[in-house]
Amino acid sequence: MNLLRDLPPGGAGEVTERLAGNGAVRIERIVSRGEASPAGFWYDQDEAEFVLVLSGGARLRFADGEVRALGLGDWVDIAPHRRHRVDWTDLAQPTVWLAVFYGP
Amino acid sequence: MNLLRDLPPGGAGEVTERLAGNGAVRIERIVSRGEASPAGFWYDQDEAEFVLVLSGGARLRFADGEVRALGLGDWVDIAPHRRHRVDWTDLAQPTVWLAVFYGP
């Protein structure tokens, strides 16, 4: 199985698929095609989230002011309840994320 | 932070670094430079292991007979106690793995 193949078709919006895990961890592929978080929306999650970008590009913004541009190989480990949003994802190509939700 | 940058120097053997996790999950980068498991050796782990290849190439062999060639984007979720070995990793370039150990 390959994270970069069999991508969901365009027009489906952001698509999340569970790859592996158990009751305590979820490993997911997320494919974005230009989606961003709605204006004023912040993720505020009970779990930690490790994200890694495999293709495309994205920009994460944190409520504490940090901004992270992400491309191939870039990863961020987001602590529980560290508020963040997806400011931007690439419009020209799919952005493929590996996400691991775990904890707290 | 980027999985493909700041690679450990050649000659250090296979190098594992912990990136994130908690008591129940470990997220690691593993960099291989041609290493393979010793002849006759099988990993037999209490935890499940999700592995994803970010660069280079590798070949996993399972005791049940399955063989998996892995390149960029390929992933495998290895069940606890499913015996396996690394038959081969690329000699021409570093092989970068993301590994998530979790469970059982």
PDB file of N, CA and C in Angstrom, chain A residues 1-5 19-22 24-25 27 50 52-54 68 70-77 98 100 102-104, chain B residues 1-5 19-22 24-25 27 50 52-54 68 70-77 98 100 102-104:
ATOM      1  N   MET A   1       0.836  -1.187   0.000  1.00  0.00           N
ATOM      2  CA  MET A   1       0.000   0.000   0.000  1.00  0.00           C
ATOM      3  C   MET A   1       0.874   1.241   0.000  1.00  0.00           C
ATOM      4  N   ASN A   2       0.436   2.238  -0.732  1.00  0.00           N
ATOM      5  CA  ASN A   2       1.269   3.435  -0.904  1.00  0.00           C
ATOM      6  C   ASN A   2       0.434   4.687  -0.663  1.00  0.00           C
ATOM      7  N   LEU A   3       0.974   5.554   0.185  1.00  0.00           N
ATOM      8  CA  LEU A   3       0.235   6.766   0.576  1.00  0.00           C
ATOM      9  C   LEU A   3      -0.001   7.713  -0.579  1.00  0.00           C
ATOM     10  N   LEU A   4       0.827   7.605  -1.621  1.00  0.00           N
ATOM     11  CA  LEU A   4       0.759   8.565  -2.725  1.00  0.00           C
ATOM     12  C   LEU A   4      -0.049   8.039  -3.906  1.00  0.00           C
ATOM     13  N   ARG A   5      -0.517   6.805  -3.800  1.00  0.00           N
ATOM     14  CA  ARG A   5      -1.316   6.234  -4.886  1.00  0.00           C
ATOM     15  C   ARG A   5      -2.768   6.090  -4.447  1.00  0.00           C
ATOM     16  N   LEU A  19      -5.676   4.078   8.489  1.00  0.00           N
ATOM     17  CA  LEU A  19      -4.752   3.078   7.980  1.00  0.00           C
ATOM     18  C   LEU A  19      -4.479   1.980   8.996  1.00  0.00           C
ATOM     19  N   ALA A  20      -4.373   2.364  10.254  1.00  0.00           N
ATOM     20  CA  ALA A  20      -3.948   1.404  11.284  1.00  0.00           C
ATOM     21  C   ALA A  20      -4.226   2.034  12.639  1.00  0.00           C
ATOM     22  N   GLY A  21      -4.023   1.255  13.690  1.00  0.00           N
ATOM     23  CA  GLY A  21      -4.173   1.772  15.040  1.00  0.00           C
ATOM     24  C   GLY A  21      -4.876   0.787  15.945  1.00  0.00           C
ATOM     25  N   ASN A  22      -5.229   1.302  17.112  1.00  0.00           N
ATOM     26  CA  ASN A  22      -5.971   0.514  18.087  1.00  0.00           C
ATOM     27  C   ASN A  22      -6.816   1.497  18.905  1.00  0.00           C
ATOM     28  N   ALA A  24      -5.997   3.222  21.335  1.00  0.00           N
ATOM     29  CA  ALA A  24      -5.208   4.330  21.894  1.00  0.00           C
ATOM     30  C   ALA A  24      -4.494   5.166  20.839  1.00  0.00           C
ATOM     31  N   VAL A  25      -4.467   4.720  19.591  1.00  0.00           N
ATOM     32  CA  VAL A  25      -3.754   5.445  18.537  1.00  0.00           C
ATOM     33  C   VAL A  25      -4.494   5.261  17.212  1.00  0.00           C
ATOM     34  N   ILE A  27      -3.850   5.962  13.079  1.00  0.00           N
ATOM     35  CA  ILE A  27      -2.950   6.369  12.013  1.00  0.00           C
ATOM     36  C   ILE A  27      -3.792   6.571  10.766  1.00  0.00           C
ATOM     37  N   PHE A  50       0.509  13.950  15.662  1.00  0.00           N
ATOM     38  CA  PHE A  50       1.748  14.040  14.893  1.00  0.00           C
ATOM     39  C   PHE A  50       1.352  14.072  13.426  1.00  0.00           C
ATOM     40  N   LEU A  52       2.776  14.607   9.304  1.00  0.00           N
ATOM     41  CA  LEU A  52       3.918  14.561   8.386  1.00  0.00           C
ATOM     42  C   LEU A  52       3.359  14.778   6.992  1.00  0.00           C
ATOM     43  N   VAL A  53       4.009  15.636   6.208  1.00  0.00           N
ATOM     44  CA  VAL A  53       3.554  15.887   4.835  1.00  0.00           C
ATOM     45  C   VAL A  53       4.383  15.051   3.854  1.00  0.00           C
ATOM     46  N   LEU A  54       3.663  14.349   2.965  1.00  0.00           N
ATOM     47  CA  LEU A  54       4.298  13.451   1.978  1.00  0.00           C
ATOM     48  C   LEU A  54       4.334  14.035   0.584  1.00  0.00           C
ATOM     49  N   ARG A  68       3.721  27.476  10.616  1.00  0.00           N
ATOM     50  CA  ARG A  68       4.644  26.473  10.069  1.00  0.00           C
ATOM     51  C   ARG A  68       4.255  26.138   8.643  1.00  0.00           C
ATOM     52  N   LEU A  70       4.779  23.666   5.584  1.00  0.00           N
ATOM     53  CA  LEU A  70       5.120  22.243   5.542  1.00  0.00           C
ATOM     54  C   LEU A  70       5.172  21.747   4.099  1.00  0.00           C
ATOM     55  N   GLY A  71       6.243  21.032   3.781  1.00  0.00           N
ATOM     56  CA  GLY A  71       6.361  20.349   2.496  1.00  0.00           C
ATOM     57  C   GLY A  71       6.852  18.936   2.742  1.00  0.00           C
ATOM     58  N   LEU A  72       7.296  18.268   1.677  1.00  0.00           N
ATOM     59  CA  LEU A  72       7.715  16.863   1.783  1.00  0.00           C
ATOM     60  C   LEU A  72       8.687  16.655   2.940  1.00  0.00           C
ATOM     61  N   GLY A  73       8.320  15.770   3.843  1.00  0.00           N
ATOM     62  CA  GLY A  73       9.206  15.385   4.937  1.00  0.00           C
ATOM     63  C   GLY A  73       9.039  16.217   6.195  1.00  0.00           C
ATOM     64  N   ASP A  74       8.336  17.350   6.095  1.00  0.00           N
ATOM     65  CA  ASP A  74       8.161  18.192   7.291  1.00  0.00           C
ATOM     66  C   ASP A  74       7.132  17.576   8.231  1.00  0.00           C
ATOM     67  N   TRP A  75       7.404  17.633   9.514  1.00  0.00           N
ATOM     68  CA  TRP A  75       6.497  17.079  10.506  1.00  0.00           C
ATOM     69  C   TRP A  75       6.373  18.029  11.690  1.00  0.00           C
ATOM     70  N   VAL A  76       5.250  17.895  12.369  1.00  0.00           N
ATOM     71  CA  VAL A  76       4.967  18.670  13.578  1.00  0.00           C
ATOM     72  C   VAL A  76       4.266  17.740  14.554  1.00  0.00           C
ATOM     73  N   ASP A  77       4.630  17.836  15.808  1.00  0.00           N
ATOM     74  CA  ASP A  77       3.939  17.096  16.865  1.00  0.00           C
ATOM     75  C   ASP A  77       3.139  18.119  17.669  1.00  0.00           C
ATOM     76  N   LEU A  98       0.332  12.230   6.603  1.00  0.00           N
ATOM     77  CA  LEU A  98       0.182  11.120   7.536  1.00  0.00           C
ATOM     78  C   LEU A  98      -0.079  11.737   8.906  1.00  0.00           C
ATOM     79  N   VAL A 100      -0.939  10.896  13.040  1.00  0.00           N
ATOM     80  CA  VAL A 100      -1.006   9.920  14.132  1.00  0.00           C
ATOM     81  C   VAL A 100      -1.606  10.634  15.342  1.00  0.00           C
ATOM     82  N   TYR A 102      -2.786  10.361  19.207  1.00  0.00           N
ATOM     83  CA  TYR A 102      -2.443   9.501  20.339  1.00  0.00           C
ATOM     84  C   TYR A 102      -2.597  10.280  21.640  1.00  0.00           C
ATOM     85  N   GLY A 103      -2.574   9.540  22.711  1.00  0.00           N
ATOM     86  CA  GLY A 103      -2.615  10.162  24.021  1.00  0.00           C
ATOM     87  C   GLY A 103      -4.019  10.551  24.402  1.00  0.00           C
ATOM     88  N   PRO A 104      -4.222  11.437  25.342  1.00  0.00           N
ATOM     89  CA  PRO A 104      -3.225  12.250  26.029  1.00  0.00           C
ATOM     90  C   PRO A 104      -2.437  11.414  27.051  1.00  0.00           C
TER      91      PRO A 104
ATOM     92  N   MET B   1      10.811  20.854  11.551  1.00  0.00           N
ATOM     93  CA  MET B   1      11.664  19.672  11.488  1.00  0.00           C
ATOM     94  C   MET B   1      11.320  18.844  10.266  1.00  0.00           C
ATOM     95  N   ASN B   2      12.310  18.282   9.648  1.00  0.00           N
ATOM     96  CA  ASN B   2      12.102  17.552   8.396  1.00  0.00           C
ATOM     97  C   ASN B   2      12.802  16.202   8.456  1.00  0.00           C
ATOM     98  N   LEU B   3      12.053  15.160   8.097  1.00  0.00           N
ATOM     99  CA  LEU B   3      12.585  13.800   8.191  1.00  0.00           C
ATOM    100  C   LEU B   3      13.740  13.548   7.244  1.00  0.00           C
ATOM    101  N   LEU B   4      13.818  14.345   6.165  1.00  0.00           N
ATOM    102  CA  LEU B   4      14.811  14.084   5.128  1.00  0.00           C
ATOM    103  C   LEU B   4      16.066  14.936   5.287  1.00  0.00           C
ATOM    104  N   ARG B   5      16.042  15.808   6.273  1.00  0.00           N
ATOM    105  CA  ARG B   5      17.214  16.667   6.510  1.00  0.00           C
ATOM    106  C   ARG B   5      17.919  16.244   7.794  1.00  0.00           C
ATOM    107  N   LEU B  19      10.939  10.736  17.819  1.00  0.00           N
ATOM    108  CA  LEU B  19      10.396  12.044  17.435  1.00  0.00           C
ATOM    109  C   LEU B  19       9.290  12.498  18.368  1.00  0.00           C
ATOM    110  N   ALA B  20       8.458  11.561  18.793  1.00  0.00           N
ATOM    111  CA  ALA B  20       7.263  11.919  19.562  1.00  0.00           C
ATOM    112  C   ALA B  20       6.702  10.649  20.170  1.00  0.00           C
ATOM    113  N   GLY B  21       5.677  10.829  21.016  1.00  0.00           N
ATOM    114  CA  GLY B  21       4.998   9.676  21.579  1.00  0.00           C
ATOM    115  C   GLY B  21       4.672   9.884  23.037  1.00  0.00           C
ATOM    116  N   ASN B  22       4.253   8.791  23.641  1.00  0.00           N
ATOM    117  CA  ASN B  22       3.952   8.800  25.079  1.00  0.00           C
ATOM    118  C   ASN B  22       4.236   7.382  25.604  1.00  0.00           C
ATOM    119  N   ALA B  24       2.398   4.881  25.495  1.00  0.00           N
ATOM    120  CA  ALA B  24       1.709   3.845  24.705  1.00  0.00           C
ATOM    121  C   ALA B  24       2.093   3.840  23.234  1.00  0.00           C
ATOM    122  N   VAL B  25       2.801   4.849  22.772  1.00  0.00           N
ATOM    123  CA  VAL B  25       3.159   4.926  21.351  1.00  0.00           C
ATOM    124  C   VAL B  25       4.525   5.587  21.210  1.00  0.00           C
ATOM    125  N   ILE B  27       6.994   7.237  18.168  1.00  0.00           N
ATOM    126  CA  ILE B  27       7.139   7.630  16.773  1.00  0.00           C
ATOM    127  C   ILE B  27       8.613   7.907  16.545  1.00  0.00           C
ATOM    128  N   PHE B  50       3.910   0.227  12.625  1.00  0.00           N
ATOM    129  CA  PHE B  50       3.549   0.814  11.333  1.00  0.00           C
ATOM    130  C   PHE B  50       4.813   1.436  10.778  1.00  0.00           C
ATOM    131  N   LEU B  52       6.672   3.382   7.306  1.00  0.00           N
ATOM    132  CA  LEU B  52       6.469   4.138   6.071  1.00  0.00           C
ATOM    133  C   LEU B  52       7.845   4.543   5.568  1.00  0.00           C
ATOM    134  N   VAL B  53       8.084   4.373   4.257  1.00  0.00           N
ATOM    135  CA  VAL B  53       9.382   4.755   3.690  1.00  0.00           C
ATOM    136  C   VAL B  53       9.270   6.132   3.025  1.00  0.00           C
ATOM    137  N   LEU B  54      10.211   7.011   3.386  1.00  0.00           N
ATOM    138  CA  LEU B  54      10.221   8.395   2.876  1.00  0.00           C
ATOM    139  C   LEU B  54      11.269   8.617   1.792  1.00  0.00           C
ATOM    140  N   ARG B  68       7.921  -7.802   0.859  1.00  0.00           N
ATOM    141  CA  ARG B  68       7.408  -6.491   0.466  1.00  0.00           C
ATOM    142  C   ARG B  68       8.559  -5.563   0.115  1.00  0.00           C
ATOM    143  N   LEU B  70       9.707  -1.843  -0.650  1.00  0.00           N
ATOM    144  CA  LEU B  70       9.186  -0.557  -0.183  1.00  0.00           C
ATOM    145  C   LEU B  70      10.005   0.590  -0.757  1.00  0.00           C
ATOM    146  N   GLY B  71       9.297   1.580  -1.294  1.00  0.00           N
ATOM    147  CA  GLY B  71       9.922   2.834  -1.727  1.00  0.00           C
ATOM    148  C   GLY B  71       9.095   3.987  -1.191  1.00  0.00           C
ATOM    149  N   LEU B  72       9.335   5.183  -1.731  1.00  0.00           N
ATOM    150  CA  LEU B  72       8.655   6.389  -1.242  1.00  0.00           C
ATOM    151  C   LEU B  72       7.135   6.196  -1.151  1.00  0.00           C
ATOM    152  N   GLY B  73       6.616   6.405   0.034  1.00  0.00           N
ATOM    153  CA  GLY B  73       5.166   6.348   0.239  1.00  0.00           C
ATOM    154  C   GLY B  73       4.637   4.982   0.626  1.00  0.00           C
ATOM    155  N   ASP B  74       5.445   3.934   0.451  1.00  0.00           N
ATOM    156  CA  ASP B  74       4.962   2.587   0.808  1.00  0.00           C
ATOM    157  C   ASP B  74       4.936   2.414   2.317  1.00  0.00           C
ATOM    158  N   TRP B  75       3.887   1.775   2.792  1.00  0.00           N
ATOM    159  CA  TRP B  75       3.745   1.542   4.227  1.00  0.00           C
ATOM    160  C   TRP B  75       3.257   0.122   4.479  1.00  0.00           C
ATOM    161  N   VAL B  76       3.575  -0.366   5.670  1.00  0.00           N
ATOM    162  CA  VAL B  76       3.140  -1.684   6.127  1.00  0.00           C
ATOM    163  C   VAL B  76       2.791  -1.555   7.601  1.00  0.00           C
ATOM    164  N   ASP B  77       1.722  -2.194   7.991  1.00  0.00           N
ATOM    165  CA  ASP B  77       1.344  -2.258   9.404  1.00  0.00           C
ATOM    166  C   ASP B  77       1.594  -3.693   9.858  1.00  0.00           C
ATOM    167  N   LEU B  98       9.691   6.197   8.673  1.00  0.00           N
ATOM    168  CA  LEU B  98       8.936   6.627   9.842  1.00  0.00           C
ATOM    169  C   LEU B  98       8.343   5.356  10.449  1.00  0.00           C
ATOM    170  N   VAL B 100       6.015   3.776  13.711  1.00  0.00           N
ATOM    171  CA  VAL B 100       5.120   4.027  14.848  1.00  0.00           C
ATOM    172  C   VAL B 100       4.897   2.685  15.553  1.00  0.00           C
ATOM    173  N   TYR B 102       3.090   0.689  18.573  1.00  0.00           N
ATOM    174  CA  TYR B 102       1.900   0.905  19.393  1.00  0.00           C
ATOM    175  C   TYR B 102       1.314  -0.442  19.786  1.00  0.00           C
ATOM    176  N   GLY B 103       0.376  -0.385  20.701  1.00  0.00           N
ATOM    177  CA  GLY B 103      -0.314  -1.583  21.119  1.00  0.00           C
ATOM    178  C   GLY B 103       0.491  -2.359  22.115  1.00  0.00           C
ATOM    179  N   PRO B 104       0.199  -3.601  22.309  1.00  0.00           N
ATOM    180  CA  PRO B 104      -0.758  -4.441  21.603  1.00  0.00           C
ATOM    181  C   PRO B 104      -2.199  -4.134  22.074  1.00  0.00           C
TER     182      PRO B 104
END
